[in-house]
XYZ file of C-alpha atoms in Angstrom:
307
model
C 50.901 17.611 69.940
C 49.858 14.220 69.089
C 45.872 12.931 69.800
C 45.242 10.352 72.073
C 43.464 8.435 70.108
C 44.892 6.536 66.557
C 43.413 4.462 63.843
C 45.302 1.218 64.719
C 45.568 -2.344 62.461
C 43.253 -5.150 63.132
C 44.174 -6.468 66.912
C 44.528 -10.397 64.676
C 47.536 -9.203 63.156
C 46.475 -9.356 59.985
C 48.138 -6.616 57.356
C 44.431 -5.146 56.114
C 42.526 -5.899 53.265
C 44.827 -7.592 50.535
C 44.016 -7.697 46.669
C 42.571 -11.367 46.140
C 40.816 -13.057 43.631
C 37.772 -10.816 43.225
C 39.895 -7.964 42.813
C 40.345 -6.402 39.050
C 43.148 -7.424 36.903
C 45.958 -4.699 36.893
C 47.001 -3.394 33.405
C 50.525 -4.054 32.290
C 51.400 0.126 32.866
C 50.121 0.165 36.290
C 52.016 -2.893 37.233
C 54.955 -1.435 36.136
C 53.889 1.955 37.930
C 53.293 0.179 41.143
C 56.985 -1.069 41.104
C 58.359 1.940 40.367
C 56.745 3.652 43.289
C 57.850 0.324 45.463
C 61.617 1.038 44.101
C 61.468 4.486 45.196
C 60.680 3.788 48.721
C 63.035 1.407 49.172
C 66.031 1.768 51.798
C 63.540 3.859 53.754
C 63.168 2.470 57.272
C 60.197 4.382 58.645
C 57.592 6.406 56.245
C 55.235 9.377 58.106
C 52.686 9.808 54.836
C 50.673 12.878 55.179
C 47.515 11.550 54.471
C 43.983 13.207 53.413
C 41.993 10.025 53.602
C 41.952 10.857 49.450
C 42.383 8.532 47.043
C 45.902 9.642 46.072
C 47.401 9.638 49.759
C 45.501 6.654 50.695
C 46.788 4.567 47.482
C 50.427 5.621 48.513
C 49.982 4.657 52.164
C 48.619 1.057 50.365
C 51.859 0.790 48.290
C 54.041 1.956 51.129
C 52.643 -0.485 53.327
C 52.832 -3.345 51.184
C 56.534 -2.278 50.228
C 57.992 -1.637 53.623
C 55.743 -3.816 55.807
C 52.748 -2.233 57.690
C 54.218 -1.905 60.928
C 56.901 0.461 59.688
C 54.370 3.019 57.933
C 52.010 5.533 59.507
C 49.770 8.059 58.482
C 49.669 11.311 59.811
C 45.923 13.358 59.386
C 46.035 16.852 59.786
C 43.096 18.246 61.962
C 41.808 21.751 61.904
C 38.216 23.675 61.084
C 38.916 23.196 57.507
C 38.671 19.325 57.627
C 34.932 18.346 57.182
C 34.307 15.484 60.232
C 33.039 13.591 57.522
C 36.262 13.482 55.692
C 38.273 12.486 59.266
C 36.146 9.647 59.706
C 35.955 8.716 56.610
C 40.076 8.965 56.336
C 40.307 6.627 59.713
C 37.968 4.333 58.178
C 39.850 3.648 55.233
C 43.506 3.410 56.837
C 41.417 0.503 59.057
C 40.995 -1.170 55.387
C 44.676 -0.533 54.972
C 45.356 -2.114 58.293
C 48.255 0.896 58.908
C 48.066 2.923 61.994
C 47.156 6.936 61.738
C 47.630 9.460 63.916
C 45.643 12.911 64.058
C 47.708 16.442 64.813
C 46.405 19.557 65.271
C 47.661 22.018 62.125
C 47.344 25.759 63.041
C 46.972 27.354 59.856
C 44.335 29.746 61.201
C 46.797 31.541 63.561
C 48.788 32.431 60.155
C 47.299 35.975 58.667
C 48.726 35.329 54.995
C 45.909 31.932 55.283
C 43.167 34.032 56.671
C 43.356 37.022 54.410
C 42.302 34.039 52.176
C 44.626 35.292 48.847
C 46.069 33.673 45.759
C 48.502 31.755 48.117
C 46.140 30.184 50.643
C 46.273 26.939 49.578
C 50.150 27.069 50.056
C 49.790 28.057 53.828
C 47.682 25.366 54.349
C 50.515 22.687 52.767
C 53.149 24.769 54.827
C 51.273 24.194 58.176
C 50.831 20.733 57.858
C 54.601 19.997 56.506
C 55.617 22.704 59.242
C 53.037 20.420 62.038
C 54.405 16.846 61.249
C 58.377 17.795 61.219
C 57.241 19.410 64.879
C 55.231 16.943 66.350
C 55.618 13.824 64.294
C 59.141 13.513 62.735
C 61.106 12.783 65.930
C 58.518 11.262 68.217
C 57.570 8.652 65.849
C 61.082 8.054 64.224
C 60.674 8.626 61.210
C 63.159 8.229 58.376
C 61.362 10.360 55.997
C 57.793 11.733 54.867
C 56.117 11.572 51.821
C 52.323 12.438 50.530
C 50.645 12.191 47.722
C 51.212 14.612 44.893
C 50.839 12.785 41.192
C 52.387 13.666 38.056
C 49.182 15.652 36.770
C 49.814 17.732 39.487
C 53.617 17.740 39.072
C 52.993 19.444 35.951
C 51.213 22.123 37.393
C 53.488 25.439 38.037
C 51.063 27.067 40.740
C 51.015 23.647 42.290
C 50.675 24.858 46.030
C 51.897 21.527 48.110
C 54.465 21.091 45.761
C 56.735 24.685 47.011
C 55.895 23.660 50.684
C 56.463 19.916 50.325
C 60.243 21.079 48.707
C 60.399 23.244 51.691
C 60.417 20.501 54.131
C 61.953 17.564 52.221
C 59.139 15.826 51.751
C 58.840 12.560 49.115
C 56.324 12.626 46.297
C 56.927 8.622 45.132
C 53.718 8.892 42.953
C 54.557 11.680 40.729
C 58.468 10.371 40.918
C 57.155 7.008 39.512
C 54.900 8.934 36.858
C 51.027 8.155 38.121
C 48.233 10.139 36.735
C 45.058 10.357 38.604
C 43.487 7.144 36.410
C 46.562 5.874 37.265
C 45.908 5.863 41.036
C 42.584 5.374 40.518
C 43.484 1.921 38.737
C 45.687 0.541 41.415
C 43.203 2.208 43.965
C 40.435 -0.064 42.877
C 42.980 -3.379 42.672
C 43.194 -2.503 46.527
C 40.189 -2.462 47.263
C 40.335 1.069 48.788
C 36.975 2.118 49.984
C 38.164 5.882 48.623
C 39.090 4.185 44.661
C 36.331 6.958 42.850
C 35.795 9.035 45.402
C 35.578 12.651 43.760
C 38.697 14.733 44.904
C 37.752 17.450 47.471
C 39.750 19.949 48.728
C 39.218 21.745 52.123
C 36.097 23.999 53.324
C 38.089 26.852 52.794
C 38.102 26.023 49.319
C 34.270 27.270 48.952
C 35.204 30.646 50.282
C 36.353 33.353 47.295
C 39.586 34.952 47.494
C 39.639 37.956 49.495
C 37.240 36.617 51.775
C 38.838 36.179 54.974
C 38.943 32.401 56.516
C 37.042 32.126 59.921
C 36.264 29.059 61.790
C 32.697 30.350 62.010
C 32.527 30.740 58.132
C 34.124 27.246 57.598
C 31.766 25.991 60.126
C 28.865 27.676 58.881
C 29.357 25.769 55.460
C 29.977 22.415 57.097
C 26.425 22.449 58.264
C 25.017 23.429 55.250
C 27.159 20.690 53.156
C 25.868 18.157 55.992
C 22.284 19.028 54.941
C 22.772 18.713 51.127
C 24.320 15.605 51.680
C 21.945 14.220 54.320
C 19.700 14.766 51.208
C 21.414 12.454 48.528
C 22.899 15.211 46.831
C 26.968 13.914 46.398
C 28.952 15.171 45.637
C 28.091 18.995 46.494
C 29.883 21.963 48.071
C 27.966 25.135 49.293
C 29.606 28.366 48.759
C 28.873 31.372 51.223
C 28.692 34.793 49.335
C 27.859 37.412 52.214
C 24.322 35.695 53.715
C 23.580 33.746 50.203
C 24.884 30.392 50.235
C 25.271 29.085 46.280
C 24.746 25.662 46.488
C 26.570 23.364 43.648
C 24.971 19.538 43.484
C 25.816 17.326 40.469
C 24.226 18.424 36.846
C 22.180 15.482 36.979
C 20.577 16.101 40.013
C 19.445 19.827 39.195
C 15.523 18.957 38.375
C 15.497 17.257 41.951
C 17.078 20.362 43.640
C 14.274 22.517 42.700
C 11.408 20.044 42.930
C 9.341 19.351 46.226
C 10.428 17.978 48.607
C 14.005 18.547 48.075
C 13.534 22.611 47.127
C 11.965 23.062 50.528
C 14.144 21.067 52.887
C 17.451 22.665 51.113
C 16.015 26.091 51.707
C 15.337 25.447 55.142
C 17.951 23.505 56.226
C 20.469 25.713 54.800
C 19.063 28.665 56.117
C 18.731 27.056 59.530
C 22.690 26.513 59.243
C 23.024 30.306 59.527
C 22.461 31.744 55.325
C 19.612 34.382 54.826
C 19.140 32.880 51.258
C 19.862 30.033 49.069
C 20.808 29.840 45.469
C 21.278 27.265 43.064
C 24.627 26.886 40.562
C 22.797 25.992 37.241
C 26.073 24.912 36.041
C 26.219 22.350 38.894
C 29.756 21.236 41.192
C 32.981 21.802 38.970
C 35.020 18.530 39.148
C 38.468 19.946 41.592
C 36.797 23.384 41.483
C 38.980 25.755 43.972
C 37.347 29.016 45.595
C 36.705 31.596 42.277
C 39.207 34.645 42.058
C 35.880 36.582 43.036
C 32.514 36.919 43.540
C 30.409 36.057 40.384
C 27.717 38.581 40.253
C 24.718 36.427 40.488
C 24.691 33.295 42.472
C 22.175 31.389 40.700
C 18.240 30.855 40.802
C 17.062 31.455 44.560
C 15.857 28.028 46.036
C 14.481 30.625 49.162
């Protein structure tokens, strides 16, 4: 069912932050990209976009707002213990930029075995839930006409593109790969926005850190919340810490290695990590992998222990 609580526009009335004169000047291509994504939303009365609080969905709910007026567009976040609260605020936060409501529902991908056993597929399951969650909860209660989110054409190209089978499953729009936008692309028209999100790294969820064959667990996903919490608490951003068994293999940016194992950094990662339930730390000397998903397996060695 549908939270409470939603990420509402500004009480003045105001549509959200608009491009103005401070805002960077939009190549030809990505004014021309921009209309094509407009022209492929038009017609459509009410839009649901499945939105991440990323910079791809977040761009389309921009364009879809500005296309079909902000009152007729919502965003619907899906909540479960593989959403970092970071990313939920952050997600409300943005759509508040945006000045387009959002509403939260609860996705129940952890009561599906094929997601827990945590194989090849997961990442489908996880897009089938949340396409399975809004056409249950969302679809008829908030009148939609159709829902979209926000697959680009990189990923269009992909043939093991996960969201992709689901999102054909359930109908759903994809006006940014339709309309041809790469991720610099989005980025681009992202930044003309003024979205908060424009070079935000893309992340994908905490079961992402877990390798394949490794079941999916609230605790586990929880466990690696808190660690992530106290790398980032740190200054180390981007990072993701992955659990193997009671070692957690922490991955910061390459640049930021000599500071990782250099007091007082090496310390307070050992023991804050440790405190959020790992025996033993490790560091990834090759540092985070930009869109890295959970490995096919367990590497052999973690990395240099921090603890």
């Amino acid at each position: 069912m549908l939270y409470s609580k939603a990420t509402r526009p500004a009480d003045d009335g105001s549509p959200g932050q608009q491009p103005g004169d401070r805002a960077p000047a939009l190549s030809e291509r990505a004014q021309i990209l921009a209309s094509a994504v407009s022209t492929t939303l038009l017609g459509i009365g009410r839009l649901g976009v499945a939105y991440s609080g990323g910079v791809d969905s977040a761009t389309l709910l921009a364009l879809a707002a500005r296309t079909l007026g902000h009152g007729n567009v919502i965003g619907i976040l899906g909540v479960s213990p593989g959403l970092p609260a970071r990313e939920r605020q952050l997600a409300h936060e943005t759509a508040r930029v945006i000045g387009v409501e959002v509403v939260e529902i609860t996705t129940r991908e952890g009561d599906n075995p094929a997601y827990v056993a945590n194989g090849p597929d997961r990442p489908f399951h996880c897009k089938e839930a949340l396409f399975s969650a809004i056409d249950e909860q969302c679809v008829g209660r908030l009148r939609l006409d159709a829902v979209a989110y926000g697959e680009t054409a990189d990923e269009a190209g992909d043939p093991d593109n996960p969201g992709a089978f689901a999102a054909t499953n359930h109908r759903v729009l994809r006006p940014l790969a339709d309309a041809g936008l790469s991720k610099p692309d989005v980025r681009e028209l992202a930044r003309w926005l003024g979205l908060p999100v424009a070079d935000k790294p893309s992340e994908h969820g905490l079961a992402s850190r877990i390798p394949q064959g490794v079941p999916v667990t609230p605790e586990r996903l929880a466990q690696i919340e808190r660690a992530e919490n106290v790398v980032r608490a740190l200054g180390f951003a981007p990072c993701q810490v992955r659990p193997h068994g009671e070692v957690a293999r922490v991955q910061v940016p390459a640049g930021a290695l000599a500071r990782a194992v250099t007091e007082p950094a090496r310390t307070a990662l050992a023991e804050g990590i440790r405190a959020a339930g790992f025996s033993a730390v490790a560091l990834d000397l090759d540092g985070i992998q930009p869109d890295a998903r959970a490995p096919q397996q367990e590497p052999g060695e973690p990395g240099p222990a921090l603890s």
